Amino acid sequence: MSKRMILLAAGGLVALVLSTGCSSSDSADEHAGHAMTASAPATTSAPGAQSHNDADVTFAQHMIPHHQQAVEMSDIVLGKQGIDPRVTELANQIKSEQGPEIDQMQQWLTEWGTPAMPDHGDMPAMQGMVSEQDLTTLRNAAGAEAARLYLTQMIAHHEGAIAMAQTEIKDGQYPAAKELAQAIITAQQKEIETMKGILATL
């Protein structure tokens, strides 16, 4: 009798150990499941963040230094005396438009894990980019001559940006980049007409 009770007690102990072991294992599996579930949103959000293509990357990489040069050119003319007020107003407008656009495109490149292009001085062949020699000529010019140079150079610069934006609309995939490209086309085409009108009266 006592032997049987011992066996029963031993059996109960084994059952308890097995039960606890399973419970612990189940708990571990459950935790692992939670960990996997918790990490799932980060994994599923990645494709959304990557919904861009090579054309989008090229657009941002090229348009950033392109915009930076436009800001530089505007700074040059804004630092001069005797510039037609219409030209200084336009230069300030270009700076106020393109500065935030540069920040936006830099943010995209960071999100996409792609680097920015080298300084624009290394890319003289980019559409509409002004050569360092032409920039020097603009720096050395004064008054009406400087205003005319700025407008002439910026018209060609804008035309290059519009061509790049049209390529993005045609080949790009990232919706926000395509929207920016359309905004650039709309704004810069209007500015080209304004610049041509001013140029005709200087």
GROMACS .gro file of C-alpha atoms in nm:
model
  202
    1MET     CA    1   0.000   0.000   0.000
    2SER     CA    2   0.266   0.243   0.099
    3LYS     CA    3   0.468   0.134  -0.202
    4ARG     CA    4   0.175   0.212  -0.428
    5MET     CA    5   0.135   0.556  -0.271
    6ILE     CA    6   0.499   0.625  -0.332
    7LEU     CA    7   0.461   0.528  -0.697
    8LEU     CA    8   0.155   0.746  -0.732
    9ALA     CA    9   0.332   1.038  -0.570
   10ALA     CA   10   0.631   0.989  -0.798
   11GLY     CA   11   0.401   0.973  -1.100
   12GLY     CA   12   0.233   1.295  -0.992
   13LEU     CA   13   0.569   1.465  -0.953
   14VAL     CA   14   0.673   1.357  -1.301
   15ALA     CA   15   0.342   1.487  -1.441
   16LEU     CA   16   0.395   1.817  -1.261
   17VAL     CA   17   0.746   1.853  -1.397
   18LEU     CA   18   0.631   1.769  -1.748
   19SER     CA   19   0.341   2.011  -1.720
   20THR     CA   20   0.565   2.290  -1.593
   21GLY     CA   21   0.817   2.218  -1.866
   22CYS     CA   22   0.552   2.237  -2.135
   23SER     CA   23   0.409   2.551  -1.986
   24SER     CA   24   0.753   2.709  -1.979
   25SER     CA   25   0.814   2.601  -2.337
   26ASP     CA   26   0.475   2.730  -2.447
   27SER     CA   27   0.544   3.057  -2.273
   28ALA     CA   28   0.879   3.088  -2.449
   29ASP     CA   29   0.714   3.014  -2.782
   30GLU     CA   30   0.448   3.268  -2.703
   31HIS     CA   31   0.710   3.530  -2.622
   32ALA     CA   32   0.893   3.447  -2.941
   33GLY     CA   33   0.564   3.488  -3.126
   34HIS     CA   34   0.510   3.827  -2.965
   35ALA     CA   35   0.863   3.931  -3.058
   36MET     CA   36   0.804   3.827  -3.416
   37THR     CA   37   0.470   4.009  -3.421
   38ALA     CA   38   0.627   4.321  -3.274
   39SER     CA   39   0.895   4.326  -3.542
   40ALA     CA   40   0.649   4.259  -3.823
   41PRO     CA   41   0.534   4.621  -3.872
   42ALA     CA   42   0.894   4.735  -3.927
   43THR     CA   43   0.937   4.463  -4.187
   44THR     CA   44   0.609   4.533  -4.363
   45SER     CA   45   0.668   4.908  -4.367
   46ALA     CA   46   1.001   4.866  -4.545
   47PRO     CA   47   0.850   4.798  -4.890
   48GLY     CA   48   0.647   5.121  -4.860
   49ALA     CA   49   0.961   5.316  -4.777
   50GLN     CA   50   1.133   5.154  -5.075
   51SER     CA   51   0.859   5.230  -5.330
   52HIS     CA   52   1.099   5.422  -5.549
   53ASN     CA   53   1.319   5.336  -5.844
   54ASP     CA   54   1.652   5.439  -5.996
   55ALA     CA   55   1.493   5.732  -6.178
   56ASP     CA   56   1.372   5.876  -5.844
   57VAL     CA   57   1.721   5.844  -5.696
   58THR     CA   58   1.884   6.006  -6.000
   59PHE     CA   59   1.628   6.289  -5.992
   60ALA     CA   60   1.702   6.371  -5.626
   61GLN     CA   61   2.079   6.323  -5.658
   62HIS     CA   62   2.098   6.557  -5.958
   63MET     CA   63   1.834   6.812  -5.860
   64ILE     CA   64   1.990   6.880  -5.517
   65PRO     CA   65   2.318   7.024  -5.653
   66HIS     CA   66   2.124   7.186  -5.937
   67HIS     CA   67   1.906   7.371  -5.684
   68GLN     CA   68   2.211   7.448  -5.469
   69GLN     CA   69   2.373   7.624  -5.762
   70ALA     CA   70   2.058   7.827  -5.825
   71VAL     CA   71   2.066   7.937  -5.461
   72GLU     CA   72   2.437   8.022  -5.496
   73MET     CA   73   2.372   8.228  -5.809
   74SER     CA   74   2.088   8.409  -5.632
   75ASP     CA   75   2.312   8.482  -5.333
   76ILE     CA   76   2.573   8.631  -5.566
   77VAL     CA   77   2.330   8.873  -5.728
   78LEU     CA   78   2.162   8.958  -5.395
   79GLY     CA   79   2.502   9.060  -5.258
   80LYS     CA   80   2.543   9.330  -5.521
   81GLN     CA   81   2.439   9.695  -5.529
   82GLY     CA   82   2.240   9.856  -5.808
   83ILE     CA   83   2.046   9.545  -5.911
   84ASP     CA   84   1.700   9.594  -6.061
   85PRO     CA   85   1.443   9.532  -5.783
   86ARG     CA   86   1.256   9.287  -6.006
   87VAL     CA   87   1.571   9.076  -6.027
   88THR     CA   88   1.634   9.080  -5.652
   89GLU     CA   89   1.270   8.988  -5.591
   90LEU     CA   90   1.305   8.695  -5.830
   91ALA     CA   91   1.633   8.584  -5.669
   92ASN     CA   92   1.469   8.584  -5.325
   93GLN     CA   93   1.174   8.389  -5.466
   94ILE     CA   94   1.403   8.124  -5.617
   95LYS     CA   95   1.587   8.086  -5.285
   96SER     CA   96   1.263   8.055  -5.086
   97GLU     CA   97   1.130   7.787  -5.325
   98GLN     CA   98   1.440   7.579  -5.377
   99GLY     CA   99   1.579   7.576  -5.022
  100PRO     CA  100   1.292   7.363  -4.881
  101GLU     CA  101   1.296   7.144  -5.193
  102ILE     CA  102   1.665   7.068  -5.132
  103ASP     CA  103   1.584   6.965  -4.773
  104GLN     CA  104   1.299   6.742  -4.893
  105MET     CA  105   1.512   6.561  -5.152
  106GLN     CA  106   1.796   6.514  -4.904
  107GLN     CA  107   1.547   6.354  -4.665
  108TRP     CA  108   1.434   6.114  -4.938
  109LEU     CA  109   1.790   6.006  -5.012
  110THR     CA  110   1.846   5.944  -4.641
  111GLU     CA  111   1.527   5.736  -4.618
  112TRP     CA  112   1.626   5.541  -4.928
  113GLY     CA  113   1.976   5.479  -4.794
  114THR     CA  114   2.138   5.638  -5.099
  115PRO     CA  115   2.415   5.900  -5.092
  116ALA     CA  116   2.399   6.250  -5.232
  117MET     CA  117   2.602   6.331  -5.541
  118PRO     CA  118   2.942   6.504  -5.511
  119ASP     CA  119   2.963   6.880  -5.506
  120HIS     CA  120   2.817   7.036  -5.823
  121GLY     CA  121   3.163   7.159  -5.919
  122ASP     CA  122   3.242   6.798  -6.013
  123MET     CA  123   2.947   6.776  -6.251
  124PRO     CA  124   2.981   7.049  -6.517
  125ALA     CA  125   2.788   6.846  -6.776
  126MET     CA  126   2.460   6.833  -6.581
  127GLN     CA  127   2.166   6.988  -6.767
  128GLY     CA  128   2.161   7.365  -6.727
  129MET     CA  129   2.448   7.380  -6.479
  130VAL     CA  130   2.657   7.697  -6.499
  131SER     CA  131   3.033   7.653  -6.534
  132GLU     CA  132   3.268   7.782  -6.267
  133GLN     CA  133   3.399   8.032  -6.523
  134ASP     CA  134   3.049   8.170  -6.580
  135LEU     CA  135   2.995   8.193  -6.204
  136THR     CA  136   3.317   8.391  -6.175
  137THR     CA  137   3.196   8.625  -6.451
  138LEU     CA  138   2.872   8.675  -6.258
  139ARG     CA  139   3.064   8.744  -5.937
  140ASN     CA  140   3.276   9.007  -6.111
  141ALA     CA  141   2.987   9.181  -6.289
  142ALA     CA  142   2.804   9.484  -6.152
  143GLY     CA  143   2.472   9.661  -6.188
  144ALA     CA  144   2.267   9.601  -6.501
  145GLU     CA  145   2.536   9.374  -6.646
  146ALA     CA  146   2.517   9.147  -6.342
  147ALA     CA  147   2.138   9.142  -6.360
  148ARG     CA  148   2.146   9.048  -6.730
  149LEU     CA  149   2.404   8.773  -6.668
  150TYR     CA  150   2.201   8.633  -6.380
  151LEU     CA  151   1.881   8.622  -6.583
  152THR     CA  152   2.050   8.471  -6.890
  153GLN     CA  153   2.225   8.205  -6.685
  154MET     CA  154   1.917   8.129  -6.476
  155ILE     CA  155   1.692   8.086  -6.780
  156ALA     CA  156   1.926   7.813  -6.912
  157HIS     CA  157   1.954   7.672  -6.559
  158HIS     CA  158   1.575   7.652  -6.524
  159GLU     CA  159   1.542   7.489  -6.866
  160GLY     CA  160   1.782   7.217  -6.749
  161ALA     CA  161   1.581   7.163  -6.430
  162ILE     CA  162   1.258   7.135  -6.628
  163ALA     CA  163   1.411   6.869  -6.856
  164MET     CA  164   1.526   6.672  -6.549
  165ALA     CA  165   1.180   6.704  -6.392
  166GLN     CA  166   1.011   6.585  -6.711
  167THR     CA  167   1.231   6.275  -6.705
  168GLU     CA  168   1.127   6.208  -6.345
  169ILE     CA  169   0.758   6.235  -6.432
  170LYS     CA  170   0.807   5.994  -6.723
  171ASP     CA  171   1.034   5.739  -6.554
  172GLY     CA  172   0.999   5.788  -6.179
  173GLN     CA  173   0.791   5.585  -5.936
  174TYR     CA  174   0.794   5.767  -5.600
  175PRO     CA  175   0.468   5.972  -5.588
  176ALA     CA  176   0.608   6.262  -5.383
  177ALA     CA  177   0.909   6.295  -5.615
  178LYS     CA  178   0.684   6.302  -5.921
  179GLU     CA  179   0.469   6.568  -5.752
  180LEU     CA  180   0.778   6.777  -5.679
  181ALA     CA  181   0.892   6.738  -6.039
  182GLN     CA  182   0.559   6.874  -6.161
  183ALA     CA  183   0.579   7.164  -5.914
  184ILE     CA  184   0.929   7.247  -6.041
  185ILE     CA  185   0.808   7.247  -6.402
  186THR     CA  186   0.511   7.473  -6.321
  187ALA     CA  187   0.709   7.723  -6.110
  188GLN     CA  188   1.018   7.740  -6.328
  189GLN     CA  189   0.834   7.774  -6.659
  190LYS     CA  190   0.653   8.073  -6.510
  191GLU     CA  191   0.982   8.217  -6.383
  192ILE     CA  192   1.144   8.174  -6.724
  193GLU     CA  193   0.869   8.386  -6.880
  194THR     CA  194   0.917   8.647  -6.604
  195MET     CA  195   1.294   8.650  -6.658
  196LYS     CA  196   1.261   8.688  -7.034
  197GLY     CA  197   1.025   8.980  -6.979
  198ILE     CA  198   1.268   9.153  -6.741
  199LEU     CA  199   1.565   9.079  -6.966
  200ALA     CA  200   1.394   9.252  -7.258
  201THR     CA  201   1.373   9.576  -7.057
  202LEU     CA  202   1.724   9.591  -6.906
   0.00000   0.00000   0.00000
